[in-house]
């Protein structure tokens, strides 16, 4: 009798799956620890450095021994660090959804036009004069002002919701995800053009304030706003986790997903809604933040070594939080009053690091 030799490719795939199964839990634990360390570092660094021991005691609620430092930690540094982590996790998860839906490694959540819609909402209020001081520098997140910040958030959220409604309406008519992708890009281009026209006609000082908002920031979210921001992000992340199985089917194509029992039209609608809500809430509170939505999912795939969404969703959220916190740390150099705009940090510092990681990884094309 002739011995039956196992298929080398099958055996290689099994060994790869076993390695991935062992690697994923370790990667998730490492990401969680890195997030904790960077959170503490984001609280400790800034124009007024805080000693490590005092930072830890303040975070544990034991007090730092200095009332002024306690106010600095609880009122400014903790909200800033929490906002950075939430924004990174939300944009990473939204990027994962759009990349899977469109099966395109270059897709990002803002391809749906939500960021352009939020910018349009803010630009409309700026050009309309917006109730006196409602859109001063404080209103755009440069200086703290609760009432004016509420106006900014509401304007951005309204604009994002309007564009989201239009995208969802058009998604019913789109015959394929590729057509929907092109529609989203075109819609975003039109809205961006309208914003540019509004800025041409507005007062230069107001236009400058709008441009400052457009650079992105995690400094404007107050402690009292965190429950709203964090609550929406948490609900969105839970929704992404519940979509893990349908997302695995979509990654292999619409036809395969249908044979696996996935209602492609309904899942596509839900994916669009969840991705747009996650990207929209971040834009409303922090301004449009680039880079994270497209880069974080790739870093997460490399870290856990798998494209199975049951694992990848958690890895993406943790990776996004880690990257967001890292950008917040870099954007607030110790002992320096100047705060670097978030989009400057993500582009100049983060992008080269991600490029180097992706080029060194052999697993970049495995998911596509």
Coordinates of C-alpha atoms in Angstrom, one line a residue:
X1 CA 0.0 0.0 0.0
X2 CA 1.1 3.5 -0.7
X3 CA 1.4 5.8 2.2
X4 CA -0.8 8.9 2.1
X5 CA 1.2 12.1 2.5
X6 CA -0.4 15.1 4.0
X7 CA -0.7 18.2 1.8
X8 CA 2.2 20.5 2.7
X9 CA 0.0 23.5 2.3
X10 CA -2.7 22.1 4.6
X11 CA -0.1 21.2 7.2
X12 CA 1.4 24.7 6.9
X13 CA -2.0 26.3 7.4
X14 CA -2.7 24.2 10.4
X15 CA 0.7 25.1 12.0
X16 CA 0.1 28.8 11.2
X17 CA -3.4 28.6 12.9
X18 CA -1.8 26.9 16.0
X19 CA 0.9 29.6 16.2
X20 CA -1.8 32.3 15.8
X21 CA -3.9 30.7 18.6
X22 CA -1.0 30.8 21.0
X23 CA 0.2 34.2 19.9
X24 CA -3.2 36.1 20.1
X25 CA -3.7 35.9 23.9
X26 CA -0.1 37.0 24.5
X27 CA -0.5 39.9 22.1
X28 CA -3.8 41.0 23.7
X29 CA -2.2 41.0 27.2
X30 CA 0.9 42.9 25.9
X31 CA -1.4 45.5 24.3
X32 CA -3.4 45.9 27.5
X33 CA -0.2 46.4 29.6
X34 CA 1.2 48.9 27.0
X35 CA -2.1 50.8 27.2
X36 CA -1.9 51.0 31.0
X37 CA 1.7 52.2 30.9
X38 CA 1.0 54.8 28.2
X39 CA -2.1 56.0 30.0
X40 CA 0.0 56.7 33.1
X41 CA 2.6 58.3 31.0
X42 CA 0.1 60.6 29.3
X43 CA -1.1 61.7 32.7
X44 CA 2.5 62.3 33.9
X45 CA 3.9 64.2 30.9
X46 CA 3.0 67.7 29.8
X47 CA 4.0 71.3 30.5
X48 CA 4.1 70.4 34.2
X49 CA 5.7 67.0 34.6
X50 CA 4.4 64.9 37.5
X51 CA 6.6 62.4 39.3
X52 CA 5.8 58.8 38.6
X53 CA 4.9 57.9 42.2
X54 CA 2.5 60.9 42.5
X55 CA 1.0 60.0 39.2
X56 CA 0.2 56.4 40.3
X57 CA -1.2 57.5 43.7
X58 CA -3.4 60.2 42.0
X59 CA -4.7 57.6 39.5
X60 CA -5.5 55.2 42.3
X61 CA -7.5 58.0 44.0
X62 CA -5.1 58.2 47.0
X63 CA -4.1 61.8 46.2
X64 CA -0.7 63.1 45.2
X65 CA -0.1 65.2 48.3
X66 CA -0.5 68.4 46.3
X67 CA -4.0 69.7 45.8
X68 CA -2.9 71.6 42.6
X69 CA -1.5 68.4 41.1
X70 CA -4.7 66.5 42.0
X71 CA -6.8 69.1 40.1
X72 CA -4.4 68.9 37.2
X73 CA -4.6 65.2 37.1
X74 CA -8.4 64.7 37.5
X75 CA -9.5 67.8 35.6
X76 CA -7.1 67.9 32.6
X77 CA -4.7 65.0 32.3
X78 CA -7.1 62.0 32.9
X79 CA -9.8 63.4 30.5
X80 CA -7.1 64.0 27.9
X81 CA -5.7 60.5 28.2
X82 CA -9.1 58.8 28.3
X83 CA -10.1 60.8 25.2
X84 CA -7.0 59.7 23.3
X85 CA -7.6 56.1 24.2
X86 CA -11.3 56.2 23.2
X87 CA -10.6 58.1 20.0
X88 CA -7.9 55.6 18.9
X89 CA -10.1 52.6 19.8
X90 CA -13.1 54.0 18.0
X91 CA -11.3 55.0 14.8
X92 CA -9.4 51.7 14.7
X93 CA -12.6 49.7 15.0
X94 CA -14.3 51.9 12.4
X95 CA -11.4 51.4 10.1
X96 CA -11.6 47.7 10.5
X97 CA -15.2 47.7 9.5
X98 CA -14.7 49.8 6.4
X99 CA -11.6 47.8 5.3
X100 CA -13.5 44.5 5.7
X101 CA -16.7 45.8 4.0
X102 CA -14.9 47.2 1.0
X103 CA -12.2 44.5 1.1
X104 CA -9.7 47.3 0.6
X105 CA -6.6 47.7 2.8
X106 CA -6.6 51.5 2.0
X107 CA -10.2 52.1 3.2
X108 CA -10.7 54.3 6.2
X109 CA -13.9 55.4 8.2
X110 CA -13.8 58.9 6.7
X111 CA -14.3 57.5 3.2
X112 CA -18.0 57.5 4.1
X113 CA -18.0 61.3 4.2
X114 CA -18.8 61.6 7.9
X115 CA -15.8 63.8 8.6
X116 CA -16.7 66.1 5.8
X117 CA -20.2 66.3 7.1
X118 CA -19.0 67.2 10.6
X119 CA -16.7 69.9 9.1
X120 CA -19.7 71.3 7.1
X121 CA -21.7 71.5 10.3
X122 CA -19.0 73.5 12.1
X123 CA -18.3 75.6 9.1
X124 CA -22.0 76.6 8.7
X125 CA -22.2 77.7 12.3
X126 CA -18.9 79.6 12.0
X127 CA -19.9 81.5 8.9
X128 CA -23.4 82.2 10.4
X129 CA -21.9 84.0 13.3
X130 CA -22.9 81.4 15.9
X131 CA -24.4 83.2 18.9
X132 CA -21.6 85.6 19.7
X133 CA -18.9 83.9 21.6
X134 CA -20.0 80.4 20.9
X135 CA -17.2 80.0 18.4
X136 CA -14.4 81.7 19.9
X137 CA -11.1 79.9 20.3
X138 CA -12.5 78.2 23.3
X139 CA -15.5 77.0 21.4
X140 CA -13.3 75.2 18.9
X141 CA -11.4 73.4 21.7
X142 CA -8.4 75.7 21.8
X143 CA -9.5 77.1 25.2
X144 CA -11.9 75.5 27.7
X145 CA -15.5 76.6 27.5
X146 CA -18.3 74.3 28.3
X147 CA -21.2 76.1 26.6
X148 CA -19.3 76.9 23.4
X149 CA -17.9 73.4 23.2
X150 CA -21.4 72.0 23.3
X151 CA -22.2 74.2 20.3
X152 CA -19.3 72.8 18.4
X153 CA -20.1 69.2 19.3
X154 CA -23.7 69.6 18.3
X155 CA -22.9 71.3 15.0
X156 CA -20.3 68.6 14.1
X157 CA -22.7 65.8 15.2
X158 CA -25.6 67.3 13.1
X159 CA -23.5 67.6 10.0
X160 CA -22.1 64.0 10.4
X161 CA -25.6 62.7 11.0
X162 CA -26.9 64.4 7.8
X163 CA -24.2 62.9 5.6
X164 CA -24.7 59.5 7.3
X165 CA -28.4 59.6 6.5
X166 CA -27.6 60.4 2.8
X167 CA -25.0 57.6 2.7
X168 CA -27.4 55.0 4.1
X169 CA -30.1 56.1 1.7
X170 CA -27.7 55.8 -1.3
X171 CA -26.4 52.4 0.0
X172 CA -29.8 50.9 -0.9
X173 CA -29.4 51.9 -4.5
X174 CA -25.7 50.8 -4.7
X175 CA -25.4 47.4 -6.4
X176 CA -22.0 46.6 -5.0
X177 CA -19.7 47.7 -2.2
X178 CA -17.3 49.1 -4.8
X179 CA -20.0 51.4 -6.1
X180 CA -20.8 52.4 -2.6
X181 CA -17.1 53.2 -1.9
X182 CA -17.0 55.4 -5.0
X183 CA -20.3 57.1 -3.9
X184 CA -18.9 57.8 -0.5
X185 CA -15.7 59.3 -1.9
X186 CA -17.6 61.5 -4.3
X187 CA -20.0 62.6 -1.6
X188 CA -17.1 63.6 0.7
X189 CA -15.5 65.5 -2.1
X190 CA -18.7 67.5 -2.7
X191 CA -19.1 68.3 0.9
X192 CA -15.5 69.3 1.3
X193 CA -15.9 71.7 -1.7
X194 CA -18.9 73.3 0.0
X195 CA -16.8 73.8 3.2
X196 CA -14.0 75.4 1.2
X197 CA -16.5 77.8 -0.4
X198 CA -17.9 78.8 3.0
X199 CA -14.4 79.5 4.3
X200 CA -13.6 81.7 1.3
X201 CA -16.6 83.9 2.2
X202 CA -16.1 84.0 5.9
X203 CA -14.1 86.3 8.1
X204 CA -10.4 85.3 8.1
X205 CA -10.3 85.1 11.9
X206 CA -13.2 82.7 12.0
X207 CA -11.7 80.7 9.2
X208 CA -8.5 80.4 11.2
X209 CA -10.4 79.1 14.2
X210 CA -12.1 76.5 12.0
X211 CA -8.7 75.4 10.6
X212 CA -7.5 75.0 14.2
X213 CA -10.4 72.7 15.0
X214 CA -9.6 70.7 11.8
X215 CA -6.1 69.9 13.1
X216 CA -7.6 67.6 15.7
X217 CA -7.2 67.6 19.5
X218 CA -7.8 65.5 22.5
X219 CA -7.5 68.4 25.0
X220 CA -11.0 69.8 24.6
X221 CA -13.1 67.0 26.2
X222 CA -14.0 67.9 29.8
X223 CA -14.5 65.3 32.5
X224 CA -18.2 65.8 32.5
X225 CA -18.3 65.1 28.7
X226 CA -16.5 61.8 29.0
X227 CA -19.6 59.7 30.0
X228 CA -21.3 60.7 26.7
X229 CA -18.3 60.3 24.6
X230 CA -17.2 57.0 26.2
X231 CA -20.8 55.6 26.3
X232 CA -21.2 56.1 22.5
X233 CA -17.8 54.5 21.8
X234 CA -18.5 51.6 24.2
X235 CA -21.8 50.8 22.5
X236 CA -20.2 51.1 19.1
X237 CA -17.4 48.7 20.1
X238 CA -19.9 46.1 21.4
X239 CA -21.7 46.3 18.1
X240 CA -18.5 45.7 16.2
X241 CA -17.8 42.6 18.4
X242 CA -21.3 41.3 17.7
X243 CA -20.6 41.6 14.0
X244 CA -17.5 39.4 14.1
X245 CA -19.0 36.4 12.4
X246 CA -20.7 38.3 9.5
X247 CA -17.5 40.2 9.0
X248 CA -15.5 37.0 8.5
X249 CA -18.0 36.1 5.7
X250 CA -17.8 39.6 4.1
X251 CA -14.0 39.4 4.0
X252 CA -14.2 36.4 1.7
X253 CA -16.7 38.1 -0.6
X254 CA -20.4 38.8 -0.9
X255 CA -21.2 35.5 -2.6
X256 CA -19.4 33.4 0.0
X257 CA -21.1 35.4 2.8
X258 CA -24.5 34.6 1.2
X259 CA -23.8 30.9 1.0
X260 CA -22.8 31.1 4.7
X261 CA -26.2 32.5 5.6
X262 CA -25.3 36.2 5.9
X263 CA -27.9 38.8 4.9
X264 CA -25.4 40.9 3.0
X265 CA -27.6 43.9 2.5
X266 CA -28.6 44.1 6.1
X267 CA -25.1 43.5 7.5
X268 CA -23.7 46.1 5.1
X269 CA -26.2 48.7 6.3
X270 CA -25.4 47.9 10.0
X271 CA -21.6 48.1 9.3
X272 CA -22.0 51.5 7.6
X273 CA -24.1 52.8 10.5
X274 CA -21.7 51.6 13.2
X275 CA -18.6 52.8 11.4
X276 CA -20.1 56.2 10.7
X277 CA -21.3 56.6 14.3
X278 CA -17.8 55.7 15.7
X279 CA -16.0 58.1 13.3
X280 CA -18.7 60.8 13.7
X281 CA -18.6 60.9 17.5
X282 CA -14.8 61.2 17.5
X283 CA -14.9 64.0 14.9
X284 CA -17.6 65.8 16.9
X285 CA -15.6 65.8 20.1
X286 CA -12.0 65.9 18.8
X287 CA -12.2 67.2 15.3
X288 CA -11.2 65.1 12.2
X289 CA -8.3 62.8 13.1
X290 CA -6.5 61.1 10.2
X291 CA -4.1 58.1 10.0
X292 CA -5.6 56.1 12.9
X293 CA -8.5 54.6 11.0
X294 CA -6.3 53.2 8.2
X295 CA -3.2 52.2 10.1
X296 CA -4.5 50.7 13.3
X297 CA -6.3 47.6 11.8
X298 CA -3.1 46.6 10.0
X299 CA -1.0 46.9 13.1
X300 CA -3.6 44.8 14.9
X301 CA -3.5 42.1 12.3
X302 CA 0.3 41.9 12.6
X303 CA 0.2 41.8 16.4
X304 CA -2.2 38.8 16.7
X305 CA -1.3 37.2 13.4
X306 CA -4.8 36.4 12.3
X307 CA -7.7 38.0 10.3
X308 CA -10.5 36.3 12.3
X309 CA -12.6 39.1 13.6
X310 CA -13.4 37.3 16.9
X311 CA -9.9 38.1 17.9
X312 CA -9.2 41.0 15.6
X313 CA -11.9 43.3 17.0
X314 CA -10.4 43.2 20.5
X315 CA -6.9 43.6 19.1
X316 CA -7.9 46.6 17.0
X317 CA -9.6 48.4 19.9
X318 CA -6.5 47.9 22.1
X319 CA -4.1 48.8 19.4
X320 CA -6.1 51.9 18.6
X321 CA -6.0 52.9 22.3
X322 CA -2.3 52.3 22.5
X323 CA -1.6 54.3 19.3
X324 CA -3.9 57.1 20.4
X325 CA -2.2 57.4 23.8
X326 CA 1.2 57.3 22.2
X327 CA 0.2 60.3 20.0
X328 CA -1.1 62.1 23.0
X329 CA 2.2 61.7 24.8
X330 CA 4.3 62.8 21.8
X331 CA 1.9 65.8 21.3
X332 CA 2.6 67.1 24.8
X333 CA 6.4 67.3 25.2
X334 CA 7.5 67.5 28.9
X335 CA 8.2 70.9 30.2
X336 CA 7.0 72.7 27.0
X337 CA 3.9 74.9 26.9
X338 CA 3.3 74.3 23.2
X339 CA 0.9 71.5 22.2
X340 CA 1.4 69.8 18.9
X341 CA -1.7 69.3 16.8
X342 CA -2.8 65.7 16.8
X343 CA -2.9 65.3 13.0
X344 CA 0.7 66.6 12.8
X345 CA 1.8 64.0 15.3
X346 CA 0.0 61.2 13.6
X347 CA 1.4 62.1 10.2
X348 CA 5.0 63.1 11.0
X349 CA 5.7 60.7 13.8
X350 CA 3.2 57.8 13.5
X351 CA 3.1 57.3 9.7
X352 CA 6.9 56.5 9.3
X353 CA 6.7 54.0 12.2
X354 CA 3.7 52.2 10.7
X355 CA 5.4 52.1 7.3
X356 CA 8.5 50.5 8.8
X357 CA 6.4 47.9 10.7
X358 CA 4.3 47.1 7.6
X359 CA 7.4 46.7 5.4
X360 CA 9.1 44.4 7.9
X361 CA 6.0 42.2 8.3
X362 CA 5.4 39.2 6.0
X363 CA 1.7 39.1 7.0
X364 CA 0.5 42.3 5.4
X365 CA -1.1 40.6 2.4
X366 CA -2.4 37.6 4.3
X367 CA -5.8 39.2 5.0
X368 CA -6.4 40.3 1.4

